[in-house]
């Protein structure tokens, strides 16, 4: 056998071995079940993503069928489209009042100023959450965890320390801690008790700044 014949035969054996290895690998891949959790990991929502199955969430623009700027009549019927709706437990005068629309989820109430919705509030008993998953009963740290550097923290006006309020402006909010009178401002405000737990969450316009009813 010449030198060229030996080189040709050796190359053939190498090629045959590689082909066999590739065929075995492909067969193994076809028969090996997917590792548990791989599909779930790929489809898992990003951290902080809203859970679509959990129902409406509170945002700076409202909650579900309730939107900032909605008329009093539409508010009253937001959760009872077939009629018979009203705003229950009204408190305040014509310029500003608070109440609960018929059929509203537990713990939800609204603020109406000059006939228009300006704020939606989640209080005791509420199970709804913000679009980033923060809810009543969560620790204060949940606000920073969800909203990061956008959170502005202040001492509560009417409750002793360490009670505090945390505000997140999402649109046209003020710079720093000064209040705003801008009707186009939108944000969320979290009221936290001395126990370090979120007791109330407001979403809406500049009225989220009110800490005692309509003031």
PDB file of C-alpha atoms in Angstrom:
ATOM      1  CA  UNK A   1       0.000   0.000   0.000  1.00  0.00           C
ATOM      2  CA  UNK A   2       1.389   3.334  -1.037  1.00  0.00           C
ATOM      3  CA  UNK A   3       1.667   6.323   1.300  1.00  0.00           C
ATOM      4  CA  UNK A   4      -1.288   8.052  -0.445  1.00  0.00           C
ATOM      5  CA  UNK A   5      -3.448   4.917  -0.049  1.00  0.00           C
ATOM      6  CA  UNK A   6      -2.732   4.829   3.713  1.00  0.00           C
ATOM      7  CA  UNK A   7      -3.703   8.532   4.111  1.00  0.00           C
ATOM      8  CA  UNK A   8      -6.954   7.964   2.165  1.00  0.00           C
ATOM      9  CA  UNK A   9      -7.900   4.928   4.277  1.00  0.00           C
ATOM     10  CA  UNK A  10      -7.181   6.771   7.543  1.00  0.00           C
ATOM     11  CA  UNK A  11      -9.326   9.747   6.469  1.00  0.00           C
ATOM     12  CA  UNK A  12     -12.184   7.392   5.660  1.00  0.00           C
ATOM     13  CA  UNK A  13     -12.054   5.796   9.096  1.00  0.00           C
ATOM     14  CA  UNK A  14     -12.100   9.243  10.807  1.00  0.00           C
ATOM     15  CA  UNK A  15     -15.069  10.394   8.730  1.00  0.00           C
ATOM     16  CA  UNK A  16     -16.957   7.181   9.480  1.00  0.00           C
ATOM     17  CA  UNK A  17     -16.333   7.614  13.216  1.00  0.00           C
ATOM     18  CA  UNK A  18     -17.544  11.218  13.231  1.00  0.00           C
ATOM     19  CA  UNK A  19     -20.692  10.281  11.354  1.00  0.00           C
ATOM     20  CA  UNK A  20     -21.471   7.558  13.871  1.00  0.00           C
ATOM     21  CA  UNK A  21     -20.972   9.938  16.776  1.00  0.00           C
ATOM     22  CA  UNK A  22     -23.300  12.536  15.225  1.00  0.00           C
ATOM     23  CA  UNK A  23     -26.027   9.967  14.568  1.00  0.00           C
ATOM     24  CA  UNK A  24     -25.852   8.742  18.174  1.00  0.00           C
ATOM     25  CA  UNK A  25     -26.009  12.282  19.529  1.00  0.00           C
ATOM     26  CA  UNK A  26     -29.041  13.133  17.405  1.00  0.00           C
ATOM     27  CA  UNK A  27     -30.821   9.975  18.508  1.00  0.00           C
ATOM     28  CA  UNK A  28     -30.110  10.742  22.159  1.00  0.00           C
ATOM     29  CA  UNK A  29     -31.412  14.300  21.790  1.00  0.00           C
ATOM     30  CA  UNK A  30     -34.610  13.033  20.237  1.00  0.00           C
ATOM     31  CA  UNK A  31     -35.247  10.583  23.054  1.00  0.00           C
ATOM     32  CA  UNK A  32     -34.160  12.667  26.042  1.00  0.00           C
ATOM     33  CA  UNK A  33     -37.136  14.349  27.795  1.00  0.00           C
ATOM     34  CA  UNK A  34     -36.995  18.125  28.382  1.00  0.00           C
ATOM     35  CA  UNK A  35     -35.594  19.024  31.761  1.00  0.00           C
ATOM     36  CA  UNK A  36     -38.402  19.871  34.221  1.00  0.00           C
ATOM     37  CA  UNK A  37     -38.970  23.592  34.446  1.00  0.00           C
ATOM     38  CA  UNK A  38     -37.256  24.558  31.193  1.00  0.00           C
ATOM     39  CA  UNK A  39     -40.494  25.534  29.492  1.00  0.00           C
ATOM     40  CA  UNK A  40     -41.767  27.254  32.620  1.00  0.00           C
ATOM     41  CA  UNK A  41     -38.545  29.254  32.900  1.00  0.00           C
ATOM     42  CA  UNK A  42     -38.858  30.459  29.319  1.00  0.00           C
ATOM     43  CA  UNK A  43     -42.482  31.503  29.783  1.00  0.00           C
ATOM     44  CA  UNK A  44     -42.145  32.905  33.300  1.00  0.00           C
ATOM     45  CA  UNK A  45     -43.142  36.630  33.362  1.00  0.00           C
ATOM     46  CA  UNK A  46     -40.385  39.103  34.023  1.00  0.00           C
ATOM     47  CA  UNK A  47     -40.026  40.263  37.619  1.00  0.00           C
ATOM     48  CA  UNK A  48     -42.665  42.862  38.397  1.00  0.00           C
ATOM     49  CA  UNK A  49     -44.865  41.990  35.412  1.00  0.00           C
ATOM     50  CA  UNK A  50     -48.621  42.213  36.100  1.00  0.00           C
ATOM     51  CA  UNK A  51     -50.465  38.937  36.587  1.00  0.00           C
ATOM     52  CA  UNK A  52     -53.209  39.052  33.966  1.00  0.00           C
ATOM     53  CA  UNK A  53     -55.151  36.281  35.723  1.00  0.00           C
ATOM     54  CA  UNK A  54     -55.466  38.289  38.940  1.00  0.00           C
ATOM     55  CA  UNK A  55     -58.026  40.755  37.577  1.00  0.00           C
ATOM     56  CA  UNK A  56     -57.784  44.551  37.340  1.00  0.00           C
ATOM     57  CA  UNK A  57     -54.957  46.375  39.056  1.00  0.00           C
ATOM     58  CA  UNK A  58     -54.720  49.857  40.511  1.00  0.00           C
ATOM     59  CA  UNK A  59     -52.752  52.300  38.364  1.00  0.00           C
ATOM     60  CA  UNK A  60     -52.238  56.040  38.340  1.00  0.00           C
ATOM     61  CA  UNK A  61     -55.068  56.239  35.798  1.00  0.00           C
ATOM     62  CA  UNK A  62     -57.651  54.292  37.800  1.00  0.00           C
ATOM     63  CA  UNK A  63     -58.835  50.741  38.357  1.00  0.00           C
ATOM     64  CA  UNK A  64     -60.583  48.462  35.869  1.00  0.00           C
ATOM     65  CA  UNK A  65     -63.686  50.290  34.598  1.00  0.00           C
ATOM     66  CA  UNK A  66     -62.868  53.355  36.716  1.00  0.00           C
ATOM     67  CA  UNK A  67     -60.784  56.000  34.983  1.00  0.00           C
ATOM     68  CA  UNK A  68     -59.609  59.389  36.191  1.00  0.00           C
ATOM     69  CA  UNK A  69     -61.927  62.041  34.737  1.00  0.00           C
ATOM     70  CA  UNK A  70     -64.991  59.760  34.654  1.00  0.00           C
ATOM     71  CA  UNK A  71     -68.342  61.404  35.450  1.00  0.00           C
ATOM     72  CA  UNK A  72     -70.195  60.743  38.695  1.00  0.00           C
ATOM     73  CA  UNK A  73     -72.991  58.891  36.878  1.00  0.00           C
ATOM     74  CA  UNK A  74     -70.552  56.603  35.089  1.00  0.00           C
ATOM     75  CA  UNK A  75     -68.700  55.949  38.328  1.00  0.00           C
ATOM     76  CA  UNK A  76     -71.914  54.863  40.049  1.00  0.00           C
ATOM     77  CA  UNK A  77     -72.647  52.344  37.283  1.00  0.00           C
ATOM     78  CA  UNK A  78     -69.081  51.174  36.627  1.00  0.00           C
ATOM     79  CA  UNK A  79     -69.603  47.837  38.384  1.00  0.00           C
ATOM     80  CA  UNK A  80     -73.352  47.519  37.695  1.00  0.00           C
ATOM     81  CA  UNK A  81     -73.738  48.150  33.949  1.00  0.00           C
ATOM     82  CA  UNK A  82     -77.309  46.827  33.958  1.00  0.00           C
ATOM     83  CA  UNK A  83     -78.473  49.742  36.085  1.00  0.00           C
ATOM     84  CA  UNK A  84     -79.264  50.462  39.707  1.00  0.00           C
ATOM     85  CA  UNK A  85     -75.799  51.703  40.529  1.00  0.00           C
ATOM     86  CA  UNK A  86     -75.032  54.499  42.958  1.00  0.00           C
ATOM     87  CA  UNK A  87     -72.202  55.931  45.004  1.00  0.00           C
ATOM     88  CA  UNK A  88     -72.720  54.512  48.494  1.00  0.00           C
ATOM     89  CA  UNK A  89     -71.679  56.260  51.676  1.00  0.00           C
ATOM     90  CA  UNK A  90     -70.993  59.648  50.164  1.00  0.00           C
ATOM     91  CA  UNK A  91     -68.964  61.952  52.363  1.00  0.00           C
ATOM     92  CA  UNK A  92     -68.151  65.551  51.569  1.00  0.00           C
ATOM     93  CA  UNK A  93     -69.846  68.316  49.629  1.00  0.00           C
ATOM     94  CA  UNK A  94     -70.493  68.916  45.953  1.00  0.00           C
ATOM     95  CA  UNK A  95     -66.926  70.068  45.335  1.00  0.00           C
ATOM     96  CA  UNK A  96     -65.377  66.900  46.761  1.00  0.00           C
ATOM     97  CA  UNK A  97     -66.834  63.632  48.026  1.00  0.00           C
ATOM     98  CA  UNK A  98     -65.803  60.044  48.688  1.00  0.00           C
ATOM     99  CA  UNK A  99     -67.865  56.901  48.333  1.00  0.00           C
ATOM    100  CA  UNK A 100     -68.084  53.302  47.138  1.00  0.00           C
ATOM    101  CA  UNK A 101     -69.655  52.469  43.757  1.00  0.00           C
ATOM    102  CA  UNK A 102     -72.305  49.740  43.828  1.00  0.00           C
ATOM    103  CA  UNK A 103     -70.677  46.351  43.250  1.00  0.00           C
ATOM    104  CA  UNK A 104     -67.122  47.592  43.761  1.00  0.00           C
ATOM    105  CA  UNK A 105     -64.515  45.139  45.098  1.00  0.00           C
ATOM    106  CA  UNK A 106     -64.029  45.058  48.858  1.00  0.00           C
ATOM    107  CA  UNK A 107     -61.837  47.822  50.202  1.00  0.00           C
ATOM    108  CA  UNK A 108     -62.180  50.083  47.161  1.00  0.00           C
ATOM    109  CA  UNK A 109     -63.499  53.634  47.303  1.00  0.00           C
ATOM    110  CA  UNK A 110     -63.307  56.664  45.038  1.00  0.00           C
ATOM    111  CA  UNK A 111     -62.887  60.408  45.307  1.00  0.00           C
ATOM    112  CA  UNK A 112     -64.950  62.716  43.106  1.00  0.00           C
ATOM    113  CA  UNK A 113     -64.128  66.405  42.693  1.00  0.00           C
ATOM    114  CA  UNK A 114     -66.470  68.725  40.831  1.00  0.00           C
ATOM    115  CA  UNK A 115     -68.312  65.746  39.382  1.00  0.00           C
ATOM    116  CA  UNK A 116     -65.214  63.929  38.081  1.00  0.00           C
ATOM    117  CA  UNK A 117     -63.234  60.967  39.396  1.00  0.00           C
ATOM    118  CA  UNK A 118     -59.820  62.071  40.644  1.00  0.00           C
ATOM    119  CA  UNK A 119     -58.687  59.208  42.867  1.00  0.00           C
ATOM    120  CA  UNK A 120     -59.215  55.494  43.475  1.00  0.00           C
ATOM    121  CA  UNK A 121     -58.262  54.123  46.887  1.00  0.00           C
ATOM    122  CA  UNK A 122     -57.551  50.616  48.170  1.00  0.00           C
ATOM    123  CA  UNK A 123     -58.016  50.270  51.912  1.00  0.00           C
ATOM    124  CA  UNK A 124     -58.741  47.658  54.562  1.00  0.00           C
ATOM    125  CA  UNK A 125     -59.898  44.359  53.082  1.00  0.00           C
ATOM    126  CA  UNK A 126     -58.735  45.146  49.552  1.00  0.00           C
ATOM    127  CA  UNK A 127     -57.184  42.269  47.625  1.00  0.00           C
ATOM    128  CA  UNK A 128     -56.458  44.215  44.441  1.00  0.00           C
ATOM    129  CA  UNK A 129     -52.888  45.318  43.825  1.00  0.00           C
ATOM    130  CA  UNK A 130     -51.003  47.861  41.789  1.00  0.00           C
ATOM    131  CA  UNK A 131     -49.838  46.909  38.314  1.00  0.00           C
ATOM    132  CA  UNK A 132     -46.426  46.036  39.786  1.00  0.00           C
ATOM    133  CA  UNK A 133     -47.931  43.796  42.441  1.00  0.00           C
ATOM    134  CA  UNK A 134     -47.906  45.947  45.592  1.00  0.00           C
ATOM    135  CA  UNK A 135     -50.961  45.625  47.827  1.00  0.00           C
ATOM    136  CA  UNK A 136     -52.489  46.569  51.166  1.00  0.00           C
ATOM    137  CA  UNK A 137     -50.861  44.499  53.907  1.00  0.00           C
ATOM    138  CA  UNK A 138     -47.451  44.397  52.243  1.00  0.00           C
ATOM    139  CA  UNK A 139     -44.368  45.749  54.054  1.00  0.00           C
ATOM    140  CA  UNK A 140     -43.168  49.242  53.199  1.00  0.00           C
ATOM    141  CA  UNK A 141     -40.100  47.760  51.526  1.00  0.00           C
ATOM    142  CA  UNK A 142     -42.332  46.348  48.776  1.00  0.00           C
ATOM    143  CA  UNK A 143     -42.783  49.858  47.378  1.00  0.00           C
ATOM    144  CA  UNK A 144     -39.058  50.428  46.814  1.00  0.00           C
ATOM    145  CA  UNK A 145     -38.656  46.883  45.540  1.00  0.00           C
ATOM    146  CA  UNK A 146     -41.259  47.545  42.849  1.00  0.00           C
ATOM    147  CA  UNK A 147     -40.687  51.205  41.986  1.00  0.00           C
ATOM    148  CA  UNK A 148     -37.050  51.793  42.887  1.00  0.00           C
ATOM    149  CA  UNK A 149     -35.571  55.282  42.723  1.00  0.00           C
ATOM    150  CA  UNK A 150     -38.894  56.875  41.738  1.00  0.00           C
ATOM    151  CA  UNK A 151     -40.217  56.576  45.311  1.00  0.00           C
ATOM    152  CA  UNK A 152     -40.352  59.775  47.382  1.00  0.00           C
ATOM    153  CA  UNK A 153     -40.748  59.124  51.124  1.00  0.00           C
ATOM    154  CA  UNK A 154     -42.190  61.596  53.635  1.00  0.00           C
ATOM    155  CA  UNK A 155     -43.273  61.441  57.263  1.00  0.00           C
ATOM    156  CA  UNK A 156     -47.022  61.037  57.769  1.00  0.00           C
ATOM    157  CA  UNK A 157     -48.791  64.255  58.760  1.00  0.00           C
ATOM    158  CA  UNK A 158     -51.323  62.800  61.180  1.00  0.00           C
ATOM    159  CA  UNK A 159     -49.710  59.587  62.457  1.00  0.00           C
ATOM    160  CA  UNK A 160     -46.682  59.289  64.744  1.00  0.00           C
ATOM    161  CA  UNK A 161     -43.320  58.109  63.448  1.00  0.00           C
ATOM    162  CA  UNK A 162     -42.302  55.813  61.955  1.00  0.00           C
ATOM    163  CA  UNK A 163     -45.538  56.109  59.957  1.00  0.00           C
ATOM    164  CA  UNK A 164     -44.809  57.491  56.489  1.00  0.00           C
ATOM    165  CA  UNK A 165     -46.138  58.020  52.993  1.00  0.00           C
ATOM    166  CA  UNK A 166     -44.416  56.962  49.796  1.00  0.00           C
ATOM    167  CA  UNK A 167     -45.308  58.609  46.487  1.00  0.00           C
ATOM    168  CA  UNK A 168     -44.527  57.523  42.949  1.00  0.00           C
ATOM    169  CA  UNK A 169     -45.349  60.046  40.227  1.00  0.00           C
ATOM    170  CA  UNK A 170     -45.868  58.442  36.836  1.00  0.00           C
ATOM    171  CA  UNK A 171     -46.731  61.532  34.807  1.00  0.00           C
ATOM    172  CA  UNK A 172     -46.199  65.288  35.207  1.00  0.00           C
ATOM    173  CA  UNK A 173     -45.417  65.016  38.901  1.00  0.00           C
ATOM    174  CA  UNK A 174     -43.521  67.620  40.924  1.00  0.00           C
ATOM    175  CA  UNK A 175     -39.788  67.641  41.480  1.00  0.00           C
ATOM    176  CA  UNK A 176     -38.765  66.500  44.929  1.00  0.00           C
ATOM    177  CA  UNK A 177     -41.233  66.796  47.786  1.00  0.00           C
ATOM    178  CA  UNK A 178     -43.174  69.915  46.899  1.00  0.00           C
ATOM    179  CA  UNK A 179     -46.919  69.363  46.230  1.00  0.00           C
ATOM    180  CA  UNK A 180     -48.395  69.835  42.791  1.00  0.00           C
ATOM    181  CA  UNK A 181     -51.585  71.505  41.580  1.00  0.00           C
ATOM    182  CA  UNK A 182     -51.150  70.191  38.029  1.00  0.00           C
ATOM    183  CA  UNK A 183     -54.428  68.606  36.899  1.00  0.00           C
ATOM    184  CA  UNK A 184     -52.532  66.344  34.492  1.00  0.00           C
ATOM    185  CA  UNK A 185     -50.283  64.841  37.169  1.00  0.00           C
ATOM    186  CA  UNK A 186     -50.715  61.112  37.796  1.00  0.00           C
ATOM    187  CA  UNK A 187     -49.268  58.904  40.485  1.00  0.00           C
ATOM    188  CA  UNK A 188     -49.589  56.383  43.291  1.00  0.00           C
ATOM    189  CA  UNK A 189     -49.362  57.075  47.019  1.00  0.00           C
ATOM    190  CA  UNK A 190     -48.793  54.464  49.718  1.00  0.00           C
ATOM    191  CA  UNK A 191     -49.759  55.196  53.335  1.00  0.00           C
ATOM    192  CA  UNK A 192     -47.725  53.156  55.801  1.00  0.00           C
ATOM    193  CA  UNK A 193     -48.507  52.767  59.489  1.00  0.00           C
ATOM    194  CA  UNK A 194     -46.141  52.771  62.450  1.00  0.00           C
ATOM    195  CA  UNK A 195     -46.082  48.981  62.070  1.00  0.00           C
ATOM    196  CA  UNK A 196     -44.304  49.302  58.725  1.00  0.00           C
ATOM    197  CA  UNK A 197     -47.264  47.880  56.811  1.00  0.00           C
ATOM    198  CA  UNK A 198     -49.105  49.466  53.871  1.00  0.00           C
ATOM    199  CA  UNK A 199     -52.615  50.381  55.042  1.00  0.00           C
ATOM    200  CA  UNK A 200     -53.864  52.447  52.097  1.00  0.00           C
ATOM    201  CA  UNK A 201     -52.957  52.954  48.439  1.00  0.00           C
ATOM    202  CA  UNK A 202     -54.225  55.844  46.309  1.00  0.00           C
ATOM    203  CA  UNK A 203     -54.006  56.014  42.538  1.00  0.00           C
ATOM    204  CA  UNK A 204     -54.962  59.001  40.406  1.00  0.00           C
ATOM    205  CA  UNK A 205     -54.327  62.714  40.008  1.00  0.00           C
ATOM    206  CA  UNK A 206     -53.088  65.403  42.370  1.00  0.00           C
ATOM    207  CA  UNK A 207     -55.718  64.386  44.957  1.00  0.00           C
ATOM    208  CA  UNK A 208     -53.539  61.413  45.926  1.00  0.00           C
ATOM    209  CA  UNK A 209     -51.648  64.018  47.975  1.00  0.00           C
ATOM    210  CA  UNK A 210     -54.626  64.576  50.311  1.00  0.00           C
ATOM    211  CA  UNK A 211     -54.038  62.855  53.638  1.00  0.00           C
ATOM    212  CA  UNK A 212     -57.307  63.692  55.379  1.00  0.00           C
ATOM    213  CA  UNK A 213     -60.297  63.167  53.107  1.00  0.00           C
ATOM    214  CA  UNK A 214     -60.578  66.028  50.643  1.00  0.00           C
ATOM    215  CA  UNK A 215     -57.718  68.036  52.108  1.00  0.00           C
TER     216      UNK A 215
END
